[in-house]
Amino acid sequence: MPSDTSGVDDLASSLHRTALGTLLAIVGILGVGLARRLPDGDYLIGLLGVVLALGAVVWISSLLGEGLRER
């Protein structure tokens, strides 16, 4: 089903998702790095890292789903 938006709007939306996904990937990598502190006993920092990493994965997945729906 074709959408009613122009190609420029689709391109802008795609670039927006790409930029946000890239930033979220960086946050996810930072979260994994923080989560590696869990075995050392730094539970607060480790749990924060787990939350950051999982949140980034969920948000990136929703961006991918949005992009596929827009297609």
mmCIF file of N, CA, C and O in Angstrom:
data_model
loop_
_atom_site.group_PDB
_atom_site.id
_atom_site.type_symbol
_atom_site.label_atom_id
_atom_site.label_comp_id
_atom_site.label_asym_id
_atom_site.label_seq_id
_atom_site.Cartn_x
_atom_site.Cartn_y
_atom_site.Cartn_z
ATOM 1 N N MET A 1 0.833 -1.167 0.000
ATOM 2 C CA MET A 1 0.000 0.000 0.000
ATOM 3 C C MET A 1 0.885 1.240 0.000
ATOM 4 O O MET A 1 1.660 1.455 0.933
ATOM 5 N N PRO A 2 0.824 2.071 -1.012
ATOM 6 C CA PRO A 2 1.675 3.258 -1.053
ATOM 7 C C PRO A 2 1.233 4.292 -0.022
ATOM 8 O O PRO A 2 0.059 4.446 0.270
ATOM 9 N N SER A 3 2.211 4.974 0.506
ATOM 10 C CA SER A 3 1.904 6.008 1.492
ATOM 11 C C SER A 3 1.651 7.338 0.795
ATOM 12 O O SER A 3 1.995 7.541 -0.357
ATOM 13 N N ASP A 4 1.032 8.258 1.513
ATOM 14 C CA ASP A 4 0.690 9.563 0.958
ATOM 15 C C ASP A 4 1.807 10.579 1.121
ATOM 16 O O ASP A 4 1.666 11.722 0.700
ATOM 17 N N THR A 5 2.911 10.199 1.753
ATOM 18 C CA THR A 5 3.997 11.145 1.972
ATOM 19 C C THR A 5 4.930 11.159 0.773
ATOM 20 O O THR A 5 5.003 10.215 0.001
ATOM 21 N N SER A 6 5.647 12.240 0.645
ATOM 22 C CA SER A 6 6.582 12.361 -0.473
ATOM 23 C C SER A 6 7.881 11.626 -0.157
ATOM 24 O O SER A 6 8.121 11.197 0.961
ATOM 25 N N GLY A 7 8.722 11.488 -1.174
ATOM 26 C CA GLY A 7 10.005 10.817 -0.997
ATOM 27 C C GLY A 7 10.914 11.554 -0.037
ATOM 28 O O GLY A 7 11.700 10.939 0.675
ATOM 29 N N VAL A 8 10.809 12.885 -0.012
ATOM 30 C CA VAL A 8 11.655 13.677 0.893
ATOM 31 C C VAL A 8 11.265 13.414 2.345
ATOM 32 O O VAL A 8 12.130 13.282 3.212
ATOM 33 N N ASP A 9 9.972 13.289 2.607
ATOM 34 C CA ASP A 9 9.533 12.988 3.969
ATOM 35 C C ASP A 9 9.993 11.608 4.405
ATOM 36 O O ASP A 9 10.399 11.412 5.550
ATOM 37 N N ASP A 10 9.924 10.645 3.482
ATOM 38 C CA ASP A 10 10.390 9.300 3.801
ATOM 39 C C ASP A 10 11.895 9.296 4.073
ATOM 40 O O ASP A 10 12.357 8.618 4.986
ATOM 41 N N LEU A 11 12.645 10.054 3.283
ATOM 42 C CA LEU A 11 14.090 10.135 3.478
ATOM 43 C C LEU A 11 14.414 10.790 4.820
ATOM 44 O O LEU A 11 15.278 10.308 5.566
ATOM 45 N N ALA A 12 13.713 11.857 5.155
ATOM 46 C CA ALA A 12 13.952 12.541 6.427
ATOM 47 C C ALA A 12 13.631 11.620 7.600
ATOM 48 O O ALA A 12 14.381 11.570 8.583
ATOM 49 N N SER A 13 12.546 10.874 7.488
ATOM 50 C CA SER A 13 12.169 9.945 8.547
ATOM 51 C C SER A 13 13.206 8.837 8.682
ATOM 52 O O SER A 13 13.572 8.432 9.792
ATOM 53 N N SER A 14 13.691 8.339 7.562
ATOM 54 C CA SER A 14 14.703 7.288 7.578
ATOM 55 C C SER A 14 16.011 7.788 8.197
ATOM 56 O O SER A 14 16.644 7.086 8.991
ATOM 57 N N LEU A 15 16.423 8.984 7.842
ATOM 58 C CA LEU A 15 17.648 9.559 8.412
ATOM 59 C C LEU A 15 17.499 9.798 9.906
ATOM 60 O O LEU A 15 18.450 9.602 10.676
ATOM 61 N N HIS A 16 16.311 10.210 10.324
ATOM 62 C CA HIS A 16 16.046 10.424 11.741
ATOM 63 C C HIS A 16 16.169 9.105 12.508
ATOM 64 O O HIS A 16 16.808 9.039 13.561
ATOM 65 N N ARG A 17 15.579 8.042 11.977
ATOM 66 C CA ARG A 17 15.676 6.729 12.624
ATOM 67 C C ARG A 17 17.118 6.235 12.640
ATOM 68 O O ARG A 17 17.560 5.623 13.612
ATOM 69 N N THR A 18 17.865 6.491 11.575
ATOM 70 C CA THR A 18 19.263 6.064 11.515
ATOM 71 C C THR A 18 20.098 6.775 12.575
ATOM 72 O O THR A 18 20.893 6.145 13.281
ATOM 73 N N ALA A 19 19.927 8.084 12.689
ATOM 74 C CA ALA A 19 20.685 8.844 13.681
ATOM 75 C C ALA A 19 20.322 8.406 15.094
ATOM 76 O O ALA A 19 21.207 8.198 15.943
ATOM 77 N N LEU A 20 19.038 8.237 15.357
ATOM 78 C CA LEU A 20 18.604 7.812 16.690
ATOM 79 C C LEU A 20 19.089 6.401 16.989
ATOM 80 O O LEU A 20 19.542 6.111 18.098
ATOM 81 N N GLY A 21 19.031 5.516 16.005
ATOM 82 C CA GLY A 21 19.518 4.152 16.199
ATOM 83 C C GLY A 21 20.999 4.108 16.481
ATOM 84 O O GLY A 21 21.459 3.311 17.303
ATOM 85 N N THR A 22 21.767 4.955 15.815
ATOM 86 C CA THR A 22 23.206 5.011 16.054
ATOM 87 C C THR A 22 23.508 5.481 17.478
ATOM 88 O O THR A 22 24.348 4.897 18.173
ATOM 89 N N LEU A 23 22.822 6.516 17.907
ATOM 90 C CA LEU A 23 23.021 7.003 19.276
ATOM 91 C C LEU A 23 22.594 5.959 20.300
ATOM 92 O O LEU A 23 23.256 5.772 21.329
ATOM 93 N N LEU A 24 21.507 5.257 20.007
ATOM 94 C CA LEU A 24 21.059 4.212 20.927
ATOM 95 C C LEU A 24 22.042 3.047 20.966
ATOM 96 O O LEU A 24 22.228 2.425 22.018
ATOM 97 N N ALA A 25 22.662 2.742 19.841
ATOM 98 C CA ALA A 25 23.676 1.681 19.829
ATOM 99 C C ALA A 25 24.858 2.059 20.715
ATOM 100 O O ALA A 25 25.397 1.214 21.443
ATOM 101 N N ILE A 26 25.245 3.322 20.674
ATOM 102 C CA ILE A 26 26.338 3.789 21.533
ATOM 103 C C ILE A 26 25.937 3.676 23.006
ATOM 104 O O ILE A 26 26.720 3.225 23.846
ATOM 105 N N VAL A 27 24.696 4.054 23.317
ATOM 106 C CA VAL A 27 24.206 3.933 24.698
ATOM 107 C C VAL A 27 24.171 2.464 25.111
ATOM 108 O O VAL A 27 24.526 2.122 26.250
ATOM 109 N N GLY A 28 23.755 1.582 24.186
ATOM 110 C CA GLY A 28 23.724 0.155 24.490
ATOM 111 C C GLY A 28 25.109 -0.407 24.766
ATOM 112 O O GLY A 28 25.292 -1.216 25.684
ATOM 113 N N ILE A 29 26.089 0.018 23.987
ATOM 114 C CA ILE A 29 27.469 -0.434 24.213
ATOM 115 C C ILE A 29 27.977 0.080 25.562
ATOM 116 O O ILE A 29 28.644 -0.648 26.309
ATOM 117 N N LEU A 30 27.657 1.310 25.884
ATOM 118 C CA LEU A 30 28.015 1.852 27.201
ATOM 119 C C LEU A 30 27.336 1.041 28.302
ATOM 120 O O LEU A 30 27.954 0.735 29.331
ATOM 121 N N GLY A 31 26.075 0.679 28.092
ATOM 122 C CA GLY A 31 25.350 -0.122 29.080
ATOM 123 C C GLY A 31 25.985 -1.485 29.294
ATOM 124 O O GLY A 31 26.081 -1.961 30.427
ATOM 125 N N VAL A 32 26.419 -2.129 28.205
ATOM 126 C CA VAL A 32 27.092 -3.424 28.344
ATOM 127 C C VAL A 32 28.393 -3.260 29.126
ATOM 128 O O VAL A 32 28.731 -4.094 29.973
ATOM 129 N N GLY A 33 29.100 -2.179 28.859
ATOM 130 C CA GLY A 33 30.334 -1.926 29.603
ATOM 131 C C GLY A 33 30.076 -1.729 31.089
ATOM 132 O O GLY A 33 30.833 -2.222 31.932
ATOM 133 N N LEU A 34 29.000 -1.027 31.400
ATOM 134 C CA LEU A 34 28.649 -0.832 32.808
ATOM 135 C C LEU A 34 28.168 -2.131 33.439
ATOM 136 O O LEU A 34 28.423 -2.390 34.618
ATOM 137 N N ALA A 35 27.453 -2.950 32.671
ATOM 138 C CA ALA A 35 26.937 -4.214 33.200
ATOM 139 C C ALA A 35 28.069 -5.179 33.545
ATOM 140 O O ALA A 35 27.891 -6.063 34.382
ATOM 141 N N ARG A 36 29.209 -5.015 32.935
ATOM 142 C CA ARG A 36 30.354 -5.879 33.247
ATOM 143 C C ARG A 36 30.902 -5.627 34.650
ATOM 144 O O ARG A 36 31.761 -6.368 35.126
ATOM 145 N N ARG A 37 30.399 -4.601 35.319
ATOM 146 C CA ARG A 37 30.828 -4.311 36.699
ATOM 147 C C ARG A 37 30.063 -5.153 37.721
ATOM 148 O O ARG A 37 30.418 -5.167 38.902
ATOM 149 N N LEU A 38 29.005 -5.856 37.277
ATOM 150 C CA LEU A 38 28.219 -6.669 38.209
ATOM 151 C C LEU A 38 29.053 -7.725 38.937
ATOM 152 O O LEU A 38 28.921 -7.855 40.156
ATOM 153 N N PRO A 39 29.887 -8.508 38.257
ATOM 154 C CA PRO A 39 30.661 -9.529 38.984
ATOM 155 C C PRO A 39 31.635 -8.946 40.010
ATOM 156 O O PRO A 39 32.033 -9.639 40.941
ATOM 157 N N ASP A 40 32.002 -7.678 39.829
ATOM 158 C CA ASP A 40 32.931 -7.044 40.778
ATOM 159 C C ASP A 40 32.232 -6.573 42.046
ATOM 160 O O ASP A 40 32.894 -6.104 42.962
ATOM 161 N N GLY A 41 30.917 -6.660 42.077
ATOM 162 C CA GLY A 41 30.177 -6.241 43.261
ATOM 163 C C GLY A 41 29.594 -4.849 43.160
ATOM 164 O O GLY A 41 28.959 -4.385 44.103
ATOM 165 N N ASP A 42 29.783 -4.169 42.047
ATOM 166 C CA ASP A 42 29.183 -2.843 41.851
ATOM 167 C C ASP A 42 27.770 -3.023 41.289
ATOM 168 O O ASP A 42 27.517 -2.884 40.094
ATOM 169 N N TYR A 43 26.846 -3.363 42.184
ATOM 170 C CA TYR A 43 25.512 -3.755 41.746
ATOM 171 C C TYR A 43 24.704 -2.600 41.189
ATOM 172 O O TYR A 43 23.970 -2.771 40.210
ATOM 173 N N LEU A 44 24.812 -1.433 41.766
ATOM 174 C CA LEU A 44 24.040 -0.292 41.288
ATOM 175 C C LEU A 44 24.466 0.100 39.880
ATOM 176 O O LEU A 44 23.634 0.272 38.980
ATOM 177 N N ILE A 45 25.753 0.213 39.666
ATOM 178 C CA ILE A 45 26.268 0.566 38.340
ATOM 179 C C ILE A 45 25.980 -0.557 37.344
ATOM 180 O O ILE A 45 25.597 -0.307 36.202
ATOM 181 N N GLY A 46 26.129 -1.796 37.765
ATOM 182 C CA GLY A 46 25.864 -2.934 36.897
ATOM 183 C C GLY A 46 24.414 -3.018 36.471
ATOM 184 O O GLY A 46 24.103 -3.255 35.296
ATOM 185 N N LEU A 47 23.504 -2.806 37.415
ATOM 186 C CA LEU A 47 22.082 -2.844 37.077
ATOM 187 C C LEU A 47 21.691 -1.672 36.187
ATOM 188 O O LEU A 47 20.837 -1.822 35.297
ATOM 189 N N LEU A 48 22.298 -0.535 36.404
ATOM 190 C CA LEU A 48 22.065 0.604 35.518
ATOM 191 C C LEU A 48 22.510 0.266 34.099
ATOM 192 O O LEU A 48 21.816 0.583 33.124
ATOM 193 N N GLY A 49 23.628 -0.411 33.980
ATOM 194 C CA GLY A 49 24.115 -0.835 32.673
ATOM 195 C C GLY A 49 23.177 -1.819 32.004
ATOM 196 O O GLY A 49 22.921 -1.740 30.796
ATOM 197 N N VAL A 50 22.638 -2.756 32.776
ATOM 198 C CA VAL A 50 21.692 -3.725 32.222
ATOM 199 C C VAL A 50 20.441 -3.013 31.724
ATOM 200 O O VAL A 50 19.939 -3.297 30.634
ATOM 201 N N VAL A 51 19.940 -2.087 32.506
ATOM 202 C CA VAL A 51 18.744 -1.339 32.104
ATOM 203 C C VAL A 51 19.022 -0.523 30.838
ATOM 204 O O VAL A 51 18.190 -0.492 29.917
ATOM 205 N N LEU A 52 20.167 0.128 30.778
ATOM 206 C CA LEU A 52 20.524 0.899 29.585
ATOM 207 C C LEU A 52 20.631 0.002 28.350
ATOM 208 O O LEU A 52 20.111 0.350 27.282
ATOM 209 N N ALA A 53 21.298 -1.123 28.495
ATOM 210 C CA ALA A 53 21.476 -2.022 27.356
ATOM 211 C C ALA A 53 20.148 -2.590 26.886
ATOM 212 O O ALA A 53 19.860 -2.601 25.679
ATOM 213 N N LEU A 54 19.317 -3.058 27.811
ATOM 214 C CA LEU A 54 18.027 -3.622 27.418
ATOM 215 C C LEU A 54 17.097 -2.552 26.837
ATOM 216 O O LEU A 54 16.375 -2.817 25.874
ATOM 217 N N GLY A 55 17.129 -1.369 27.428
ATOM 218 C CA GLY A 55 16.318 -0.279 26.886
ATOM 219 C C GLY A 55 16.727 0.092 25.474
ATOM 220 O O GLY A 55 15.878 0.336 24.607
ATOM 221 N N ALA A 56 18.023 0.102 25.213
ATOM 222 C CA ALA A 56 18.505 0.414 23.866
ATOM 223 C C ALA A 56 18.081 -0.656 22.873
ATOM 224 O O ALA A 56 17.670 -0.344 21.747
ATOM 225 N N VAL A 57 18.140 -1.915 23.277
ATOM 226 C CA VAL A 57 17.730 -3.007 22.383
ATOM 227 C C VAL A 57 16.247 -2.902 22.052
ATOM 228 O O VAL A 57 15.839 -3.049 20.889
ATOM 229 N N VAL A 58 15.428 -2.637 23.052
ATOM 230 C CA VAL A 58 13.984 -2.520 22.820
ATOM 231 C C VAL A 58 13.686 -1.335 21.916
ATOM 232 O O VAL A 58 12.881 -1.432 20.976
ATOM 233 N N TRP A 59 14.323 -0.201 22.161
ATOM 234 C CA TRP A 59 14.052 0.993 21.360
ATOM 235 C C TRP A 59 14.542 0.819 19.922
ATOM 236 O O TRP A 59 13.868 1.221 18.972
ATOM 237 N N ILE A 60 15.696 0.208 19.728
ATOM 238 C CA ILE A 60 16.205 -0.043 18.379
ATOM 239 C C ILE A 60 15.274 -1.009 17.647
ATOM 240 O O ILE A 60 14.991 -0.836 16.459
ATOM 241 N N SER A 61 14.767 -2.006 18.356
ATOM 242 C CA SER A 61 13.813 -2.936 17.742
ATOM 243 C C SER A 61 12.547 -2.216 17.301
ATOM 244 O O SER A 61 12.004 -2.505 16.225
ATOM 245 N N SER A 62 12.075 -1.282 18.122
ATOM 246 C CA SER A 62 10.881 -0.537 17.724
ATOM 247 C C SER A 62 11.164 0.368 16.529
ATOM 248 O O SER A 62 10.295 0.563 15.669
ATOM 249 N N LEU A 63 12.374 0.916 16.445
ATOM 250 C CA LEU A 63 12.742 1.725 15.278
ATOM 251 C C LEU A 63 12.768 0.872 14.011
ATOM 252 O O LEU A 63 12.324 1.314 12.946
ATOM 253 N N LEU A 64 13.289 -0.340 14.127
ATOM 254 C CA LEU A 64 13.299 -1.244 12.975
ATOM 255 C C LEU A 64 11.877 -1.597 12.545
ATOM 256 O O LEU A 64 11.560 -1.602 11.357
ATOM 257 N N GLY A 65 11.022 -1.876 13.516
ATOM 258 C CA GLY A 65 9.633 -2.176 13.208
ATOM 259 C C GLY A 65 8.924 -1.009 12.561
ATOM 260 O O GLY A 65 8.151 -1.171 11.594
ATOM 261 N N GLU A 66 9.193 0.192 13.041
ATOM 262 C CA GLU A 66 8.591 1.394 12.458
ATOM 263 C C GLU A 66 9.053 1.584 11.012
ATOM 264 O O GLU A 66 8.268 1.929 10.134
ATOM 265 N N GLY A 67 10.327 1.330 10.771
ATOM 266 C CA GLY A 67 10.849 1.467 9.428
ATOM 267 C C GLY A 67 10.233 0.448 8.471
ATOM 268 O O GLY A 67 9.934 0.769 7.316
ATOM 269 N N LEU A 68 10.034 -0.764 8.949
ATOM 270 C CA LEU A 68 9.417 -1.782 8.097
ATOM 271 C C LEU A 68 7.945 -1.478 7.823
ATOM 272 O O LEU A 68 7.438 -1.733 6.738
ATOM 273 N N ARG A 69 7.248 -0.948 8.819
ATOM 274 C CA ARG A 69 5.840 -0.557 8.613
ATOM 275 C C ARG A 69 5.718 0.601 7.648
ATOM 276 O O ARG A 69 4.763 0.678 6.874
ATOM 277 N N GLU A 70 6.679 1.512 7.688
ATOM 278 C CA GLU A 70 6.641 2.699 6.816
ATOM 279 C C GLU A 70 6.940 2.336 5.367
ATOM 280 O O GLU A 70 6.542 3.036 4.456
ATOM 281 N N ARG A 71 7.610 1.243 5.177
ATOM 282 C CA ARG A 71 7.975 0.792 3.849
ATOM 283 C C ARG A 71 6.759 0.348 3.113
ATOM 284 O O ARG A 71 6.316 0.536 2.134
#
